[in-house]
Amino acid sequence: MNAFKVTISIFFTAVRKEIIQQWRTKRFLVILAVFLLFGLGSPVMSKMVPEILKSEPGGEELVKLLPPPTAADAIGSYKEFIGTFGYIIVILLGMNAIAGEKESGTASLILSKPMPRWVFVLSKFTAQSLMYTLAILVGALAVYYCTFVLFGAVDVLILIKINLLLLVWILTYSGAVMLASILGKTVATAAGAGLGFAVLIGLSGNIPHYGKWSPNGLMSWAGTLLENTEKAVAIPGALIGSLVLILIFLIGSVAIFERQEIQ
Amino acid sequence: MKIDPEIHPSAVDNAISCIGLSRNYGAVQALKNLNLTVPYGSIFGFLGRNGAGKTTTIRILAGLALPSSGSAWVAGMEASRKDSVARQRFGYLPQEPAFYRWMTPVEYLDYAASLFNLSQKERKPRIDEMLRLVNLQEAARRKIGGFSGGMIQRLGIAQALIHNPQVLILDEPTSALDPAGRYEVIELIASLRGKVTVFFSTHILNDVERVCDTVAIIHKGELLLESSREELLNKYPINTAELELDNHGQADGKWKETLEKQPWVNSIQTEQNIVRITVTDVACGKQALLPLVAGFGLLINRIQWVRPTLEEIFLKISA
């Protein structure tokens, strides 16, 4: 077997190990459960809000002023849930990836074997990406089903587009947390760095002239898709910017990790 | 065996070669131009006090750290370039090995073997063989998270040998173990004689005396000595009288104070009822020692003139 084939075989072995680890340590179940909750909870909450308001004194008058909830509100609420809690979930699940292995000493045993360091980093990112993809899929199916039951027909194509944008948005944070996990000597410092990166990404939308390239634009894009399909404003810059940012985070992660001394 | 085409001449015939190896951490020089060769087939003890540079050397050999200058070679491949192919040649066990606690030994060994590109057909019998070697068959399907220190260390040796390497690099394999665990690991290392070159660092001299055939002493990042164990011991003359007293309580007393004042006495070490008296003038010591201790009415079971121990030599060299 030539060197390239051997390296690819090691890469898939490492990805398999990461997936098994996520399953055995229950991380996989936790994230699926969270996204399932987002998917099921958002339509229910959208439907229930007027009922809840009605039960309050003077609530009936208030409800008359509000437009009746729609399928778009339900999906919008799902998007907001992910926008609010998504990066926190990514930090909590990703901070441990490299920093935890360096801190515990498991990395030194593995990296003394013929596993290139880029494989070590990218196998973790690949496994995490698969986990988030599945989680988004579960969330999308749940929000589709619940919205359909409570509100009627849902535009499947719009729902798919929104979920793809959400996935890219999550993967951008995942790339940032991977870099943070490499920079941090401990899990705690990695979490701090991850939070710092998340804040920077959050603020990047406000940079004059460059804000349109920010991953925040993905959320805005998803929002306009919900408002009215004919008036939806595509923000391709945000998609390109996010993909470039993911690439920068991964290249940076590998470059830094290659130079690091493993304890 | 594939040899690096740009191999350094001294790396051809040796299992390990460090050539002008230096490593700086800021202003601190952890290694200073280290030149070291480990012959094939040896069990090589790499001795030094804490902070001498043993772990730094081993981390460079294992590809976990880069040298500031110089190169390190293992079985004909340069290991200090972080080349992942070079890591096929050796097995490595760090000072405190850490495993994925959710895995079982079988799963970990299977994972390690896959990283060495062993086929599924090769892996199964090799894993069984390794578990037998380190006596972990009964715990083979238990989670590693519940293992004792001795079991962890034995699993560490198994994973380091899984791909049948030419060289085994062990960093202080016994320092964190209780006496029983230490005994097991040293016996295991001794059983590898003739099968694989073993390079292990330690500051426990008893371990070295029991299994090593070659030793090197490193101090403050510099190599002080490299020699076969017998050669090293033979270099030092028989200058120590070992007295076995009949009664433990006799080991301390006025006789010892009197002995310490003698001009021909260099040092006195006591361990239970064994007293080791190192002298500067052997002829004078042989003439005067026995009458002196007999004068105090001590009951002596045995007296023997011996060489200094490796521990005494080590302390003298690295003082």
Coordinates of C-alpha atoms in Angstrom, one line a residue:
Chain A
M1 CA 0.0 0.0 0.0
N2 CA 1.5 3.4 -0.9
A3 CA 2.0 6.2 1.7
F4 CA -1.1 8.1 0.5
K5 CA -3.4 5.1 0.9
V6 CA -2.0 4.4 4.3
T7 CA -2.6 7.9 5.5
I8 CA -6.2 7.9 4.2
S9 CA -6.7 4.6 5.9
I10 CA -5.4 6.1 9.2
F11 CA -7.7 9.1 8.6
F12 CA -10.8 6.9 8.4
T13 CA -9.7 4.8 11.4
A14 CA -9.4 8.0 13.4
V15 CA -12.8 9.4 12.2
R16 CA -14.4 6.0 13.2
K17 CA -12.8 6.2 16.7
E18 CA -14.1 9.8 17.1
I19 CA -17.6 8.8 16.2
I20 CA -17.5 5.8 18.6
Q21 CA -16.2 8.1 21.3
Q22 CA -19.0 10.6 20.8
W23 CA -21.5 7.8 21.0
R24 CA -20.0 6.1 24.1
T25 CA -19.5 9.3 26.0
K26 CA -23.2 10.2 25.2
R27 CA -22.2 13.5 23.5
F28 CA -23.9 12.3 20.4
L29 CA -27.2 11.6 22.1
V30 CA -27.1 14.9 24.0
I31 CA -26.7 16.9 20.9
L32 CA -29.4 15.0 19.0
A33 CA -31.7 15.4 22.0
V34 CA -31.0 19.2 22.1
F35 CA -31.7 19.7 18.4
L36 CA -34.8 17.4 18.6
L37 CA -36.0 19.6 21.4
F38 CA -35.4 22.8 19.3
G39 CA -37.3 21.2 16.4
L40 CA -40.3 20.0 18.4
G41 CA -40.4 22.9 20.8
S42 CA -40.3 25.8 18.4
P43 CA -43.6 25.1 16.6
V44 CA -45.3 24.2 19.9
M45 CA -44.2 27.4 21.5
S46 CA -45.2 29.5 18.5
K47 CA -48.7 27.9 18.6
M48 CA -49.0 28.3 22.4
V49 CA -47.9 31.9 22.8
P50 CA -51.3 33.4 22.0
E51 CA -53.0 30.8 24.3
I52 CA -50.5 31.7 27.1
L53 CA -51.1 35.4 26.6
K54 CA -54.9 34.9 26.7
S55 CA -54.6 33.3 30.1
E56 CA -53.1 36.5 31.5
P57 CA -55.3 39.4 32.7
G58 CA -55.8 41.7 29.7
G59 CA -54.1 39.2 27.4
E60 CA -57.1 38.7 25.1
E61 CA -56.8 42.3 24.0
L62 CA -53.2 41.9 23.4
V63 CA -53.7 38.8 21.3
K64 CA -56.2 40.6 19.1
L65 CA -53.4 43.1 18.1
L66 CA -51.0 40.3 17.1
P67 CA -51.2 38.5 13.8
P68 CA -52.0 34.8 14.2
P69 CA -48.9 32.5 14.4
T70 CA -47.8 30.9 11.1
A71 CA -45.5 28.1 9.9
A72 CA -42.9 30.8 9.2
D73 CA -43.0 31.9 12.8
A74 CA -42.5 28.3 14.0
I75 CA -39.4 27.9 11.7
G76 CA -38.2 31.4 12.6
S77 CA -38.3 30.4 16.3
Y78 CA -36.3 27.2 15.5
K79 CA -33.7 29.4 13.7
E80 CA -33.5 31.8 16.7
F81 CA -33.0 28.9 19.1
I82 CA -30.0 27.6 17.1
G83 CA -28.7 31.2 16.7
T84 CA -28.9 31.8 20.5
F85 CA -27.7 28.5 21.8
G86 CA -25.8 26.9 18.9
Y87 CA -22.4 28.5 19.5
I88 CA -22.6 27.6 23.2
I89 CA -23.3 24.0 22.3
V90 CA -20.4 24.0 19.9
I91 CA -18.0 25.5 22.5
L92 CA -19.1 22.9 25.1
L93 CA -18.7 20.0 22.8
G94 CA -15.6 21.1 21.0
M95 CA -13.3 22.7 23.6
N96 CA -12.2 19.3 24.8
A97 CA -11.3 17.9 21.3
I98 CA -7.6 18.6 21.3
A99 CA -7.0 20.5 24.6
G100 CA -8.5 17.6 26.6
E101 CA -6.3 15.1 24.9
K102 CA -3.2 17.2 25.5
E103 CA -4.2 17.8 29.1
S104 CA -4.9 14.1 29.9
G105 CA -1.9 12.7 28.0
T106 CA -3.8 10.6 25.5
A107 CA -2.5 12.7 22.6
S108 CA 1.2 11.9 23.3
L109 CA 0.5 8.2 23.0
I110 CA -1.4 8.5 19.8
L111 CA 0.9 11.1 18.2
S112 CA 4.0 8.9 18.8
K113 CA 2.4 6.5 16.3
P114 CA 2.4 7.0 12.6
M115 CA -0.6 9.3 12.6
P116 CA 0.2 12.7 11.0
R117 CA -0.9 15.6 13.1
W118 CA -3.1 17.0 10.4
V119 CA -5.0 13.7 10.4
F120 CA -5.4 14.0 14.2
V121 CA -7.0 17.5 13.8
L122 CA -9.1 16.9 10.7
S123 CA -10.5 13.6 11.9
K124 CA -11.9 15.3 14.9
F125 CA -13.4 18.1 12.8
T126 CA -14.9 15.6 10.3
A127 CA -16.5 13.6 13.1
Q128 CA -17.9 16.8 14.7
S129 CA -19.2 18.0 11.3
L130 CA -21.0 14.6 10.8
M131 CA -22.5 14.9 14.3
Y132 CA -23.8 18.5 13.6
T133 CA -25.1 17.4 10.2
L134 CA -27.1 14.6 11.8
A135 CA -28.3 16.9 14.6
I136 CA -29.5 19.5 12.1
L137 CA -31.2 16.8 10.1
V138 CA -33.0 15.6 13.2
G139 CA -33.9 19.2 14.1
A140 CA -35.2 19.8 10.6
L141 CA -37.3 16.7 10.5
A142 CA -38.7 17.5 13.9
V143 CA -39.6 21.1 13.0
Y144 CA -41.1 20.0 9.7
Y145 CA -43.3 17.4 11.3
C146 CA -44.5 19.5 14.2
T147 CA -45.1 22.6 12.0
F148 CA -47.0 20.5 9.5
V149 CA -49.2 19.1 12.2
L150 CA -49.8 22.4 14.0
F151 CA -49.9 24.9 11.0
G152 CA -50.3 22.9 7.8
A153 CA -48.2 22.9 4.7
V154 CA -44.5 23.8 4.9
D155 CA -42.2 24.8 2.0
V156 CA -39.7 22.0 2.1
L157 CA -37.2 23.7 -0.2
I158 CA -37.1 26.8 2.1
L159 CA -36.7 24.6 5.1
I160 CA -33.8 22.7 3.5
K161 CA -32.1 26.0 2.5
I162 CA -32.4 27.4 6.0
N163 CA -31.0 24.3 7.6
L164 CA -28.0 24.2 5.2
L165 CA -27.3 27.9 6.1
L166 CA -27.6 27.0 9.8
L167 CA -25.2 24.0 9.3
V168 CA -22.5 26.2 7.7
W169 CA -23.0 28.8 10.5
I170 CA -22.4 26.0 13.1
L171 CA -19.4 24.6 11.3
T172 CA -17.8 28.1 11.2
Y173 CA -18.0 28.1 15.0
S174 CA -16.8 24.5 15.2
G175 CA -13.7 25.5 13.2
A176 CA -13.1 28.4 15.5
V177 CA -13.4 26.2 18.6
M178 CA -11.0 23.6 17.0
L179 CA -8.4 26.4 16.7
A180 CA -9.2 27.4 20.3
S181 CA -8.7 23.9 21.5
I182 CA -5.3 23.7 19.9
L183 CA -4.2 27.1 21.3
G184 CA -5.4 26.2 24.8
K185 CA -3.1 24.2 27.1
T186 CA -6.0 23.2 29.2
V187 CA -9.7 22.6 28.5
A188 CA -10.5 25.8 30.5
T189 CA -8.2 28.0 28.5
A190 CA -9.6 26.4 25.3
A191 CA -13.1 27.3 26.4
G192 CA -12.1 30.9 27.1
A193 CA -10.4 31.2 23.7
G194 CA -13.5 29.6 22.0
L195 CA -15.7 32.1 23.7
G196 CA -13.4 34.9 22.5
F197 CA -13.6 33.7 18.9
A198 CA -17.4 33.4 19.2
V199 CA -17.6 37.0 20.3
L200 CA -15.3 38.1 17.5
I201 CA -17.4 36.3 14.9
G202 CA -20.5 37.8 16.4
L203 CA -19.0 41.3 16.1
S204 CA -17.7 40.7 12.6
G205 CA -21.0 41.6 11.1
N206 CA -20.5 45.2 12.3
I207 CA -17.2 45.8 10.5
P208 CA -17.9 48.5 7.9
H209 CA -17.6 47.3 4.3
Y210 CA -16.7 43.7 5.4
G211 CA -19.8 42.9 7.4
K212 CA -21.4 41.3 4.4
W213 CA -18.8 38.5 4.5
S214 CA -19.5 37.7 8.1
P215 CA -21.1 34.4 9.1
N216 CA -23.8 36.5 10.8
G217 CA -25.1 37.1 7.3
L218 CA -26.1 33.5 7.1
M219 CA -28.7 34.1 9.9
S220 CA -30.0 37.2 8.1
W221 CA -30.2 35.3 4.9
A222 CA -32.2 32.5 6.6
G223 CA -34.4 35.2 8.1
T224 CA -35.3 36.7 4.7
L225 CA -36.0 33.3 3.3
L226 CA -38.8 33.0 5.9
E227 CA -40.2 36.4 5.5
N228 CA -41.3 36.1 1.9
T229 CA -39.8 33.8 -0.7
E230 CA -40.1 36.3 -3.5
K231 CA -38.3 39.1 -1.5
A232 CA -35.6 36.8 -0.1
V233 CA -32.2 38.4 -0.3
A234 CA -29.4 36.0 -0.9
I235 CA -26.1 37.0 0.9
P236 CA -23.6 34.8 -1.0
G237 CA -20.8 36.8 0.6
A238 CA -21.7 35.4 4.0
L239 CA -21.6 31.9 2.6
I240 CA -18.3 32.4 0.9
G241 CA -16.9 34.3 3.9
S242 CA -17.9 31.5 6.3
L243 CA -16.4 28.8 4.1
V244 CA -13.2 30.7 3.8
L245 CA -13.2 31.3 7.5
I246 CA -13.6 27.5 8.1
L247 CA -10.7 26.9 5.8
I248 CA -8.5 29.5 7.6
F249 CA -9.4 28.0 11.0
L250 CA -8.5 24.5 9.9
I251 CA -5.2 25.5 8.2
G252 CA -4.3 27.6 11.2
S253 CA -5.1 24.7 13.5
V254 CA -2.9 22.3 11.6
A255 CA -0.1 24.7 11.2
I256 CA 0.0 25.6 14.9
F257 CA -0.5 22.0 16.0
E258 CA 2.4 20.8 13.8
R259 CA 4.8 23.1 15.8
Q260 CA 3.4 22.3 19.3
E261 CA 5.4 20.2 21.7
I262 CA 3.1 17.5 23.2
Q263 CA 3.5 16.8 26.9
Chain B
M1 CA 14.6 -2.8 6.6
K2 CA 14.2 0.6 4.8
I3 CA 16.9 3.1 5.7
D4 CA 16.7 6.8 5.4
P5 CA 18.9 7.6 2.3
E6 CA 20.4 10.6 4.1
I7 CA 21.2 8.6 7.2
H8 CA 24.0 9.8 9.5
P9 CA 26.9 7.2 9.6
S10 CA 26.5 6.6 13.3
A11 CA 22.8 5.8 12.9
V12 CA 23.5 2.8 10.5
D13 CA 24.6 0.3 13.2
N14 CA 22.8 1.6 16.2
A15 CA 19.2 1.3 17.3
I16 CA 19.3 4.9 18.5
S17 CA 21.7 7.8 17.7
C18 CA 21.5 11.3 19.0
I19 CA 23.8 13.6 17.2
G20 CA 24.6 17.0 18.7
L21 CA 21.1 17.1 20.1
S22 CA 20.2 20.4 21.8
R23 CA 16.9 21.7 23.1
N24 CA 16.4 25.2 24.6
Y25 CA 13.3 26.4 26.4
G26 CA 13.9 30.2 26.4
A27 CA 17.1 30.7 28.3
V28 CA 17.1 27.2 29.8
Q29 CA 19.2 24.6 27.9
A30 CA 17.4 21.3 28.6
L31 CA 19.8 19.4 26.3
K32 CA 23.4 20.5 25.5
N33 CA 24.9 18.9 22.4
L34 CA 23.9 15.3 23.4
N35 CA 25.7 12.6 21.5
L36 CA 24.4 9.1 22.4
T37 CA 24.3 5.7 20.7
V38 CA 22.3 2.7 21.7
P39 CA 23.4 -0.6 20.2
Y40 CA 20.9 -3.0 18.7
G41 CA 19.7 -5.7 21.1
S42 CA 20.7 -3.9 24.3
I43 CA 18.6 -3.0 27.3
F44 CA 19.8 0.5 27.8
G45 CA 19.3 2.4 31.0
F46 CA 19.2 6.2 30.6
L47 CA 19.9 7.6 34.1
G48 CA 19.7 11.1 35.5
R49 CA 18.2 13.0 38.3
N50 CA 14.9 14.8 37.9
G51 CA 15.2 17.6 35.4
A52 CA 18.5 16.1 33.9
G53 CA 17.0 16.1 30.3
K54 CA 15.9 12.4 30.1
T55 CA 12.2 13.2 29.2
T56 CA 13.2 15.9 26.7
T57 CA 15.5 13.4 24.9
I58 CA 12.8 10.8 24.8
R59 CA 10.1 13.3 23.6
I60 CA 12.4 14.2 20.7
L61 CA 13.0 10.6 19.9
A62 CA 9.2 10.0 20.0
G63 CA 8.6 12.9 17.6
L64 CA 6.6 14.8 20.2
A65 CA 9.1 17.7 20.4
L66 CA 11.6 19.2 17.9
P67 CA 15.2 19.8 18.8
S68 CA 16.7 23.3 18.7
S69 CA 19.7 21.7 16.8
G70 CA 21.1 18.3 16.1
S71 CA 19.2 15.1 15.1
A72 CA 17.9 11.9 16.6
W73 CA 17.7 8.6 14.7
V74 CA 15.8 5.5 15.5
A75 CA 16.4 2.3 13.6
G76 CA 17.9 4.1 10.6
M77 CA 15.1 6.8 10.3
E78 CA 15.4 10.4 11.5
A79 CA 12.8 10.7 14.3
S80 CA 13.5 14.3 15.1
R81 CA 11.8 15.6 11.9
K82 CA 8.4 14.6 13.1
D83 CA 8.2 12.2 10.1
S84 CA 5.3 9.9 10.8
V85 CA 7.0 7.0 8.9
A86 CA 9.9 7.0 11.4
R87 CA 7.3 6.2 14.1
Q88 CA 6.8 2.7 12.5
R89 CA 10.2 1.8 13.9
F90 CA 9.6 2.2 17.6
G91 CA 7.1 1.7 20.4
Y92 CA 6.8 4.5 23.0
L93 CA 5.5 4.5 26.6
P94 CA 5.4 7.9 28.3
Q95 CA 6.0 8.4 32.0
E96 CA 2.3 8.4 32.9
P97 CA 0.5 6.8 30.0
A98 CA -3.1 7.9 29.5
F99 CA -5.7 5.9 27.6
Y100 CA -9.3 6.6 26.4
R101 CA -11.1 5.5 29.6
W102 CA -14.2 4.5 27.7
M103 CA -12.2 1.9 25.7
T104 CA -11.3 -1.7 26.7
P105 CA -7.7 -2.9 26.3
V106 CA -8.8 -5.0 23.2
E107 CA -10.3 -1.9 21.6
Y108 CA -7.3 0.3 22.4
L109 CA -4.8 -2.3 21.1
D110 CA -6.9 -2.7 17.9
Y111 CA -7.0 1.0 17.4
A112 CA -3.2 1.3 17.9
A113 CA -2.6 -1.7 15.6
S114 CA -4.8 0.0 12.9
L115 CA -2.6 3.1 13.1
F116 CA 0.4 0.9 12.3
N117 CA -1.5 -0.4 9.3
L118 CA -1.8 -3.9 10.5
S119 CA -4.6 -5.8 8.7
Q120 CA -7.6 -7.1 10.6
K121 CA -6.2 -10.7 10.1
E122 CA -2.9 -9.7 11.7
R123 CA -4.4 -7.7 14.5
K124 CA -6.5 -10.3 16.3
P125 CA -3.6 -12.8 17.0
R126 CA -1.2 -10.0 17.8
I127 CA -3.6 -8.4 20.3
D128 CA -4.1 -11.9 22.0
E129 CA -0.3 -12.3 22.1
M130 CA 0.2 -8.9 23.7
L131 CA -2.5 -9.4 26.3
R132 CA -0.9 -12.7 27.2
L133 CA 2.5 -11.1 27.4
V134 CA 1.4 -8.4 29.8
N135 CA -1.0 -10.7 31.7
L136 CA -4.2 -8.7 31.0
Q137 CA -6.3 -11.4 29.4
E138 CA -8.8 -11.4 32.2
A139 CA -9.2 -7.6 32.0
A140 CA -9.3 -7.6 28.2
R141 CA -12.9 -6.5 27.9
R142 CA -13.1 -4.3 31.0
K143 CA -13.1 -0.5 30.6
I144 CA -9.6 1.0 31.0
G145 CA -11.1 3.7 33.3
G146 CA -11.1 1.3 36.2
F147 CA -7.5 0.0 35.9
S148 CA -4.8 0.2 38.5
G149 CA -1.5 2.0 37.9
G150 CA 0.3 -1.4 37.3
M151 CA -2.3 -2.5 34.8
I152 CA -2.1 0.8 33.0
Q153 CA 1.7 0.5 32.7
R154 CA 1.4 -3.1 31.4
L155 CA -1.2 -2.0 28.9
G156 CA 1.2 0.8 27.9
I157 CA 3.9 -1.8 27.2
A158 CA 1.5 -3.9 25.2
Q159 CA 0.5 -0.9 23.0
A160 CA 4.1 0.0 22.5
L161 CA 4.9 -3.5 21.3
I162 CA 1.7 -4.1 19.2
H163 CA 3.5 -3.6 15.9
N164 CA 6.5 -5.6 16.8
P165 CA 8.9 -2.6 16.7
Q166 CA 12.7 -2.8 16.5
V167 CA 13.1 -0.4 19.4
L168 CA 11.1 0.2 22.6
I169 CA 11.4 3.6 24.2
L170 CA 10.1 3.8 27.8
D171 CA 10.1 7.0 29.9
E172 CA 10.4 6.2 33.6
P173 CA 8.2 3.1 33.3
T174 CA 8.4 2.2 37.0
S175 CA 8.5 5.6 38.8
A176 CA 4.8 5.9 39.5
L177 CA 4.3 2.2 40.6
D178 CA 4.2 0.5 44.0
P179 CA 6.9 -2.2 44.7
A180 CA 4.7 -5.0 43.3
G181 CA 3.9 -3.1 40.1
R182 CA 7.6 -2.1 39.7
Y183 CA 8.6 -5.8 40.0
E184 CA 6.1 -6.9 37.4
V185 CA 7.2 -4.2 34.9
I186 CA 10.9 -4.8 35.4
E187 CA 10.4 -8.6 34.9
L188 CA 8.5 -7.8 31.8
I189 CA 11.3 -5.6 30.4
A190 CA 13.8 -8.4 31.3
S191 CA 11.7 -10.9 29.4
L192 CA 12.1 -8.8 26.2
R193 CA 15.9 -9.3 26.2
G194 CA 17.0 -10.4 22.8
K195 CA 13.7 -9.7 21.1
V196 CA 13.8 -5.9 21.0
T197 CA 16.1 -3.1 21.9
V198 CA 14.9 -1.4 25.0
F199 CA 15.8 2.2 25.9
F200 CA 14.4 3.3 29.2
S201 CA 15.0 6.3 31.4
T202 CA 14.8 6.1 35.1
H203 CA 16.2 7.5 38.3
I204 CA 15.6 4.2 40.1
L205 CA 19.1 2.6 40.2
N206 CA 17.9 -0.8 41.4
D207 CA 15.9 -1.3 38.2
V208 CA 18.9 -0.5 36.1
E209 CA 21.1 -2.9 38.1
R210 CA 18.6 -5.7 37.6
V211 CA 18.0 -5.5 33.9
C212 CA 20.3 -3.1 32.0
D213 CA 23.4 -4.2 30.1
T214 CA 24.3 -0.7 29.0
V215 CA 23.9 2.6 30.9
A216 CA 24.3 6.3 30.2
I217 CA 24.2 9.1 32.7
I218 CA 22.9 12.5 31.8
H219 CA 23.2 15.5 34.1
K220 CA 22.0 19.1 33.5
G221 CA 21.4 18.2 29.8
E222 CA 24.9 16.8 29.2
L223 CA 26.0 13.2 28.8
L224 CA 28.4 12.3 31.6
L225 CA 29.0 8.7 30.8
E226 CA 28.0 5.9 28.5
S227 CA 29.2 2.4 29.1
S228 CA 28.3 -1.3 29.6
R229 CA 27.1 -1.9 33.1
E230 CA 29.9 -4.4 33.9
E231 CA 32.6 -2.1 32.5
L232 CA 31.3 0.7 34.6
L233 CA 31.2 -1.4 37.8
N234 CA 34.7 -2.8 37.0
K235 CA 36.1 0.7 36.7
Y236 CA 35.5 1.2 40.3
P237 CA 37.8 -0.6 42.8
I238 CA 36.6 -2.9 45.6
N239 CA 36.7 -0.3 48.3
T240 CA 33.6 -1.0 50.4
A241 CA 33.2 -3.3 53.4
E242 CA 29.7 -4.7 53.8
L243 CA 29.0 -5.8 57.3
E244 CA 25.9 -7.8 58.2
L245 CA 25.3 -7.4 61.9
D246 CA 23.5 -10.0 64.0
N247 CA 21.2 -7.5 65.6
H248 CA 19.4 -4.6 63.9
G249 CA 19.8 -2.4 67.0
Q250 CA 23.6 -2.5 66.8
A251 CA 23.7 -0.6 63.5
D252 CA 23.9 2.7 65.3
G253 CA 25.9 3.5 68.3
K254 CA 29.2 4.7 69.6
W255 CA 31.2 2.4 67.4
K256 CA 29.8 4.2 64.3
E257 CA 30.9 7.6 65.6
T258 CA 34.4 6.2 66.3
L259 CA 34.5 4.7 62.8
E260 CA 33.5 8.0 61.1
K261 CA 36.5 9.7 62.8
Q262 CA 39.0 7.3 61.2
P263 CA 41.1 9.0 58.4
W264 CA 40.7 6.0 56.1
V265 CA 36.9 6.0 56.2
N266 CA 35.1 7.8 53.4
S267 CA 31.4 7.2 54.1
I268 CA 29.1 4.9 56.1
Q269 CA 25.7 3.8 54.9
T270 CA 23.3 1.8 57.0
E271 CA 20.2 -0.1 55.8
Q272 CA 18.6 -2.2 58.6
N273 CA 21.4 -4.6 59.8
I274 CA 23.6 -4.0 56.8
V275 CA 26.4 -1.4 57.1
R276 CA 28.4 -0.3 54.1
I277 CA 31.7 1.3 54.9
T278 CA 33.5 2.9 51.9
V279 CA 37.2 3.6 52.5
T280 CA 39.9 5.7 51.0
D281 CA 42.7 3.4 51.8
V282 CA 41.7 -0.3 51.2
A283 CA 44.9 -1.8 52.8
C284 CA 44.5 0.3 55.9
G285 CA 40.8 -0.5 56.1
K286 CA 41.4 -4.2 55.8
Q287 CA 43.9 -4.1 58.6
A288 CA 42.0 -1.8 61.0
L289 CA 38.3 -2.3 60.4
L290 CA 37.7 -5.7 62.0
P291 CA 39.7 -5.1 65.2
L292 CA 37.9 -1.8 65.6
V293 CA 34.4 -3.2 65.4
A294 CA 35.3 -6.3 67.4
G295 CA 36.5 -4.0 70.1
F296 CA 32.9 -2.7 70.6
G297 CA 31.7 -6.3 71.1
L298 CA 29.5 -6.3 67.9
L299 CA 28.1 -9.6 66.8
I300 CA 28.9 -9.9 63.1
N301 CA 27.3 -12.5 60.8
R302 CA 29.3 -11.7 57.7
I303 CA 31.9 -9.3 56.4
Q304 CA 32.7 -8.9 52.7
W305 CA 34.7 -6.4 50.6
V306 CA 32.6 -5.3 47.6
R307 CA 32.5 -2.8 44.7
P308 CA 30.4 0.3 45.1
T309 CA 26.8 0.0 43.9
L310 CA 25.5 1.7 40.8
E311 CA 23.7 4.1 43.1
E312 CA 26.9 5.1 44.7
I313 CA 28.6 5.5 41.4
F314 CA 25.7 7.5 40.0
L315 CA 25.7 9.8 43.0
K316 CA 29.5 10.3 42.7
I317 CA 29.3 11.0 39.0
S318 CA 26.3 13.3 39.0
A319 CA 27.3 15.2 42.2

